[in-house]
Amino acid sequence: MRGYLVAGNWKMNGSNVANAELVDGIIAGAPQSDLVELLVCPPFPYLSAVAAKTSGSNVRLGAQTISEHESGAFTGETAGSMLRDVGCEYVIVGHSERRALMGETSQAVADKFMAAQKCGLTPILCVGETLEQRESGKTEAVIDEQLNAVLDSAGIDAFGRAVIAYEPVWAIGTGMTATPDQAQEVHRHIRALLEAKSESVAEGVKILYGGSVKGDNAGGLFSNPDIDGGLIGGASLKSEDFLAIAEAAVAIC
Ligand code: 13P
């Protein structure tokens, strides 16, 4: 049983006051289940303050990106060792917003994935197609290119210490969730791609779905065999909304 991971990507939202209320609410209401792990990923400036609250709780801490470099003259960048130092266990890599807005290539994402693992962080590798790509029948080709870039650089065994998030770009922040069948189809494709290289790694890796997940659609998504939780944007910014998604996972376990 892989269990579920319900991860909140807070993106560029929050303040000291708002984050304290949010994380206190999440910790207070976090389900006591060995099979459902909760994770919050605040913006960099707030990691330490949030870590002070999550430390000792059953809510884990992650960052939203990482430098591919270890240290040195990289103004504005943040190294994996620093993320570990402030209490992170996870880091999101290759979010579509960073691929599109910051020009992160699949190779840069692979480098970040490896930098994360080198520091003992678990990377959450985001992959997903745009609406135009889906409508022109390129979904699987896009996913394959994004995954293969990491597989070629890091190797299949690296996925024994990683999480994948399928986030169709057209479903992010739009309210247009992929149907459970659409999501399951791509999740199965992702797991099959890994299976071709290692059945045991493919069987063990968690594949999250992201894109307009809410309390009322999470159960339908999570009950599919290859969907192991969610990467949540908007609905991770209110503790009640985030916890409703976590409860949907608990209900399936
Ligand atoms: P929304 O849940 O707001 O659609 O965002 C999804 C996402 O991008 C999580 O990384």
Tab-separated table of C-alpha atoms and ligand atoms in Angstrom:
chain	number	residue	atom	x	y	z
A	1	MET	CA	0.000	0.000	0.000
A	2	ARG	CA	1.606	3.241	-1.158
A	3	GLY	CA	-0.588	5.473	0.979
A	4	TYR	CA	-1.490	9.041	0.075
A	5	LEU	CA	0.352	12.341	0.074
A	6	VAL	CA	-1.717	15.510	0.203
A	7	ALA	CA	0.598	18.428	-0.520
A	8	GLY	CA	-0.175	22.137	-0.389
A	9	ASN	CA	1.691	24.345	-2.841
A	10	TRP	CA	1.093	27.780	-1.389
A	11	LYS	CA	2.749	29.438	-4.419
A	12	MET	CA	3.418	33.172	-3.860
A	13	ASN	CA	0.753	33.646	-1.214
A	14	GLY	CA	0.718	34.329	2.491
A	15	SER	CA	2.155	36.481	5.260
A	16	ASN	CA	3.476	35.686	8.727
A	17	VAL	CA	0.049	36.224	10.232
A	18	ALA	CA	-1.906	34.327	7.571
A	19	ASN	CA	0.556	31.423	7.486
A	20	ALA	CA	0.460	30.974	11.263
A	21	GLU	CA	-3.317	30.698	11.200
A	22	LEU	CA	-3.227	28.354	8.218
A	23	VAL	CA	-0.593	25.979	9.530
A	24	ASP	CA	-2.025	25.958	13.055
A	25	GLY	CA	-5.382	24.963	11.572
A	26	ILE	CA	-3.825	22.222	9.455
A	27	ILE	CA	-1.833	20.782	12.363
A	28	ALA	CA	-4.857	20.868	14.668
A	29	GLY	CA	-7.072	19.067	12.152
A	30	ALA	CA	-4.545	16.747	10.510
A	31	PRO	CA	-5.954	13.231	10.339
A	32	GLN	CA	-4.121	10.681	12.456
A	33	SER	CA	-3.470	8.194	9.706
A	34	ASP	CA	-0.270	6.374	8.852
A	35	LEU	CA	-1.480	6.137	5.288
A	36	VAL	CA	-2.127	9.836	4.642
A	37	GLU	CA	0.788	12.247	4.863
A	38	LEU	CA	0.243	16.012	4.784
A	39	LEU	CA	2.814	18.438	3.401
A	40	VAL	CA	2.911	22.228	3.150
A	41	CYS	CA	5.181	24.156	0.775
A	42	PRO	CA	5.320	27.845	1.762
A	43	PRO	CA	7.356	30.552	-0.013
A	44	PHE	CA	11.050	30.655	0.943
A	45	PRO	CA	10.942	33.558	3.453
A	46	TYR	CA	8.429	31.720	5.616
A	47	LEU	CA	10.005	28.261	5.687
A	48	SER	CA	11.662	28.694	9.078
A	49	ALA	CA	8.595	30.148	10.748
A	50	VAL	CA	6.411	27.369	9.378
A	51	ALA	CA	9.068	24.773	10.304
A	52	ALA	CA	8.897	25.945	13.916
A	53	LYS	CA	5.243	24.907	13.884
A	54	THR	CA	5.408	21.726	11.791
A	55	SER	CA	8.415	20.333	13.646
A	56	GLY	CA	7.172	17.548	15.918
A	57	SER	CA	3.767	17.515	14.221
A	58	ASN	CA	2.615	15.069	11.579
A	59	VAL	CA	2.684	17.759	8.880
A	60	ARG	CA	5.797	17.776	6.684
A	61	LEU	CA	7.558	20.796	5.178
A	62	GLY	CA	8.680	21.369	1.599
A	63	ALA	CA	9.930	24.140	-0.678
A	64	GLN	CA	8.639	25.195	-4.079
A	65	THR	CA	11.899	25.085	-6.008
A	66	ILE	CA	15.638	24.580	-5.520
A	67	SER	CA	18.868	25.619	-7.171
A	68	GLU	CA	20.649	22.968	-9.184
A	69	HIS	CA	23.902	24.338	-7.713
A	70	GLU	CA	25.380	23.478	-4.330
A	71	SER	CA	26.546	26.937	-3.221
A	72	GLY	CA	28.338	30.034	-4.423
A	73	ALA	CA	27.746	33.017	-6.672
A	74	PHE	CA	24.113	32.423	-7.650
A	75	THR	CA	22.340	35.562	-6.468
A	76	GLY	CA	18.765	34.940	-5.397
A	77	GLU	CA	19.025	31.154	-5.528
A	78	THR	CA	18.520	28.677	-2.673
A	79	ALA	CA	20.551	25.492	-2.245
A	80	GLY	CA	19.174	22.134	-1.189
A	81	SER	CA	21.455	22.079	1.849
A	82	MET	CA	19.792	25.318	3.005
A	83	LEU	CA	16.350	23.817	2.556
A	84	ARG	CA	17.404	20.828	4.657
A	85	ASP	CA	18.935	23.178	7.206
A	86	VAL	CA	15.588	24.899	7.810
A	87	GLY	CA	13.638	21.650	8.074
A	88	CYS	CA	12.425	20.818	4.563
A	89	GLU	CA	11.991	17.186	3.592
A	90	TYR	CA	10.445	17.729	0.158
A	91	VAL	CA	10.886	20.141	-2.736
A	92	ILE	CA	8.712	20.705	-5.787
A	93	VAL	CA	10.672	20.680	-9.059
A	94	GLY	CA	9.492	21.502	-12.558
A	95	HIS	CA	6.180	23.118	-11.687
A	96	SER	CA	4.566	24.242	-14.950
A	97	GLU	CA	4.548	27.857	-13.768
A	98	ARG	CA	8.343	27.720	-13.477
A	99	ARG	CA	8.728	25.890	-16.782
A	100	ALA	CA	6.543	28.500	-18.522
A	101	LEU	CA	7.389	31.701	-16.650
A	102	MET	CA	11.031	31.138	-15.674
A	103	GLY	CA	11.986	29.148	-18.757
A	104	GLU	CA	13.030	26.028	-16.848
A	105	THR	CA	13.919	23.334	-19.359
A	106	SER	CA	13.421	19.628	-18.755
A	107	GLN	CA	17.189	19.298	-18.341
A	108	ALA	CA	17.268	22.081	-15.727
A	109	VAL	CA	14.438	20.296	-13.929
A	110	ALA	CA	16.443	17.047	-14.015
A	111	ASP	CA	19.424	18.879	-12.508
A	112	LYS	CA	17.244	20.278	-9.729
A	113	PHE	CA	15.767	16.818	-9.103
A	114	MET	CA	19.269	15.407	-8.648
A	115	ALA	CA	20.423	18.348	-6.510
A	116	ALA	CA	17.467	17.719	-4.210
A	117	GLN	CA	18.238	14.044	-3.776
A	118	LYS	CA	21.896	14.744	-3.193
A	119	CYS	CA	20.866	16.735	-0.100
A	120	GLY	CA	18.388	14.124	1.123
A	121	LEU	CA	15.311	16.004	-0.044
A	122	THR	CA	12.494	14.131	-1.774
A	123	PRO	CA	11.752	15.844	-5.087
A	124	ILE	CA	8.161	16.163	-6.270
A	125	LEU	CA	8.583	16.172	-10.035
A	126	CYS	CA	5.753	17.978	-11.845
A	127	VAL	CA	4.795	17.019	-15.370
A	128	GLY	CA	1.820	18.004	-17.495
A	129	GLU	CA	0.548	19.154	-20.846
A	130	THR	CA	-1.072	22.395	-21.994
A	131	LEU	CA	-4.585	22.467	-23.431
A	132	GLU	CA	-3.197	22.937	-26.923
A	133	GLN	CA	-0.946	19.910	-26.493
A	134	ARG	CA	-3.847	17.800	-25.206
A	135	GLU	CA	-6.130	18.861	-28.031
A	136	SER	CA	-3.501	17.991	-30.606
A	137	GLY	CA	-3.039	14.514	-29.124
A	138	LYS	CA	0.403	15.192	-27.671
A	139	THR	CA	-0.281	14.556	-23.986
A	140	GLU	CA	1.722	11.334	-23.720
A	141	ALA	CA	4.599	12.662	-25.822
A	142	VAL	CA	4.895	15.729	-23.568
A	143	ILE	CA	4.813	13.661	-20.387
A	144	ASP	CA	7.357	11.218	-21.830
A	145	GLU	CA	9.773	14.016	-22.726
A	146	GLN	CA	9.509	15.578	-19.264
A	147	LEU	CA	9.923	12.240	-17.479
A	148	ASN	CA	12.608	10.846	-19.742
A	149	ALA	CA	14.799	13.906	-19.210
A	150	VAL	CA	14.924	13.023	-15.511
A	151	LEU	CA	15.148	9.259	-16.073
A	152	ASP	CA	18.068	9.709	-18.478
A	153	SER	CA	19.976	11.885	-16.015
A	154	ALA	CA	19.046	10.399	-12.647
A	155	GLY	CA	18.201	6.791	-13.543
A	156	ILE	CA	15.200	4.681	-12.580
A	157	ASP	CA	16.376	3.933	-9.033
A	158	ALA	CA	16.200	7.641	-8.200
A	159	PHE	CA	12.428	7.329	-8.507
A	160	GLY	CA	12.489	5.113	-5.441
A	161	ARG	CA	13.111	8.344	-3.514
A	162	ALA	CA	10.832	10.709	-5.414
A	163	VAL	CA	7.218	11.684	-5.972
A	164	ILE	CA	5.665	12.548	-9.335
A	165	ALA	CA	2.846	15.055	-9.759
A	166	TYR	CA	0.727	15.037	-12.896
A	167	GLU	CA	-0.572	18.570	-13.292
A	168	PRO	CA	-2.337	19.294	-16.572
A	169	VAL	CA	-1.593	22.968	-17.173
A	170	TRP	CA	-5.153	23.605	-18.342
A	171	ALA	CA	-6.515	22.433	-14.976
A	172	ILE	CA	-4.293	24.619	-12.780
A	173	GLY	CA	-6.168	27.464	-11.128
A	174	THR	CA	-8.946	27.256	-13.728
A	175	GLY	CA	-11.561	25.229	-11.884
A	176	MET	CA	-11.392	22.786	-14.830
A	177	THR	CA	-10.330	19.595	-13.047
A	178	ALA	CA	-9.376	16.625	-15.170
A	179	THR	CA	-12.046	13.966	-14.817
A	180	PRO	CA	-10.999	11.001	-12.671
A	181	ASP	CA	-10.783	8.916	-15.876
A	182	GLN	CA	-8.626	11.477	-17.685
A	183	ALA	CA	-6.284	11.712	-14.709
A	184	GLN	CA	-6.117	7.935	-14.157
A	185	GLU	CA	-5.290	7.396	-17.837
A	186	VAL	CA	-2.223	9.643	-17.624
A	187	HIS	CA	-1.193	8.316	-14.202
A	188	ARG	CA	-1.313	4.757	-15.600
A	189	HIS	CA	0.794	5.879	-18.544
A	190	ILE	CA	3.379	7.402	-16.190
A	191	ARG	CA	3.543	4.283	-14.040
A	192	ALA	CA	3.788	2.066	-17.137
A	193	LEU	CA	6.719	4.120	-18.398
A	194	LEU	CA	8.534	3.469	-15.108
A	195	GLU	CA	7.394	-0.178	-15.021
A	196	ALA	CA	9.225	-0.816	-18.268
A	197	LYS	CA	12.445	-0.045	-16.380
A	198	SER	CA	11.658	-1.380	-12.900
A	199	GLU	CA	8.423	-2.928	-11.685
A	200	SER	CA	9.286	-2.451	-8.032
A	201	VAL	CA	10.163	1.237	-8.420
A	202	ALA	CA	7.000	1.845	-10.462
A	203	GLU	CA	4.881	0.060	-7.860
A	204	GLY	CA	6.313	2.123	-5.004
A	205	VAL	CA	6.304	5.639	-6.435
A	206	LYS	CA	3.500	7.997	-5.428
A	207	ILE	CA	1.900	9.837	-8.353
A	208	LEU	CA	-0.114	12.874	-7.259
A	209	TYR	CA	-2.725	14.691	-9.306
A	210	GLY	CA	-2.778	18.494	-9.312
A	211	GLY	CA	-5.161	20.957	-10.917
A	212	SER	CA	-8.245	22.433	-9.232
A	213	VAL	CA	-8.489	19.674	-6.611
A	214	LYS	CA	-11.131	20.496	-3.997
A	215	GLY	CA	-12.804	18.660	-1.146
A	216	ASP	CA	-15.702	17.668	-3.352
A	217	ASN	CA	-13.720	16.191	-6.243
A	218	ALA	CA	-10.758	14.704	-4.356
A	219	GLY	CA	-12.507	11.436	-3.461
A	220	GLY	CA	-13.350	10.661	-7.092
A	221	LEU	CA	-9.750	11.289	-8.148
A	222	PHE	CA	-8.040	9.518	-5.248
A	223	SER	CA	-10.116	6.352	-5.556
A	224	ASN	CA	-8.328	5.494	-8.822
A	225	PRO	CA	-5.621	2.844	-8.564
A	226	ASP	CA	-2.759	5.037	-9.828
A	227	ILE	CA	-3.642	8.299	-8.061
A	228	ASP	CA	-1.839	8.538	-4.732
A	229	GLY	CA	-2.842	11.972	-3.523
A	230	GLY	CA	-2.832	15.563	-4.686
A	231	LEU	CA	-0.725	18.640	-5.174
A	232	ILE	CA	-3.083	21.392	-4.168
A	233	GLY	CA	-2.849	25.092	-5.001
A	234	GLY	CA	-5.832	27.328	-4.243
A	235	ALA	CA	-7.534	24.911	-1.860
A	236	SER	CA	-4.374	24.594	0.249
A	237	LEU	CA	-4.673	28.201	1.437
A	238	LYS	CA	-7.574	27.582	3.826
A	239	SER	CA	-7.114	24.908	6.442
A	240	GLU	CA	-10.732	23.681	6.180
A	241	ASP	CA	-10.428	23.260	2.408
A	242	PHE	CA	-7.084	21.492	2.640
A	243	LEU	CA	-8.246	19.226	5.444
A	244	ALA	CA	-11.378	18.301	3.481
A	245	ILE	CA	-9.065	16.952	0.764
A	246	ALA	CA	-7.002	15.068	3.344
A	247	GLU	CA	-10.223	13.562	4.743
A	248	ALA	CA	-11.194	12.402	1.264
A	249	ALA	CA	-7.934	10.428	1.168
A	250	VAL	CA	-8.494	9.001	4.660
A	251	ALA	CA	-11.983	7.875	3.634
A	252	ILE	CA	-10.521	5.707	0.869
A	253	CYS	CA	-7.795	4.048	2.961
B	1	13P	P1	-4.776	24.721	-8.156
B	1	13P	O1	-5.131	23.670	-7.140
B	1	13P	O2	-4.974	26.120	-7.677
B	1	13P	O3	-5.412	24.448	-9.479
B	1	13P	O4	-3.177	24.608	-8.391
B	1	13P	C1	-2.614	23.376	-8.656
B	1	13P	C2	-1.146	23.513	-8.624
B	1	13P	O5	-0.534	24.143	-9.472
B	1	13P	C3	-0.418	22.875	-7.499
B	1	13P	O6	0.942	22.861	-7.723
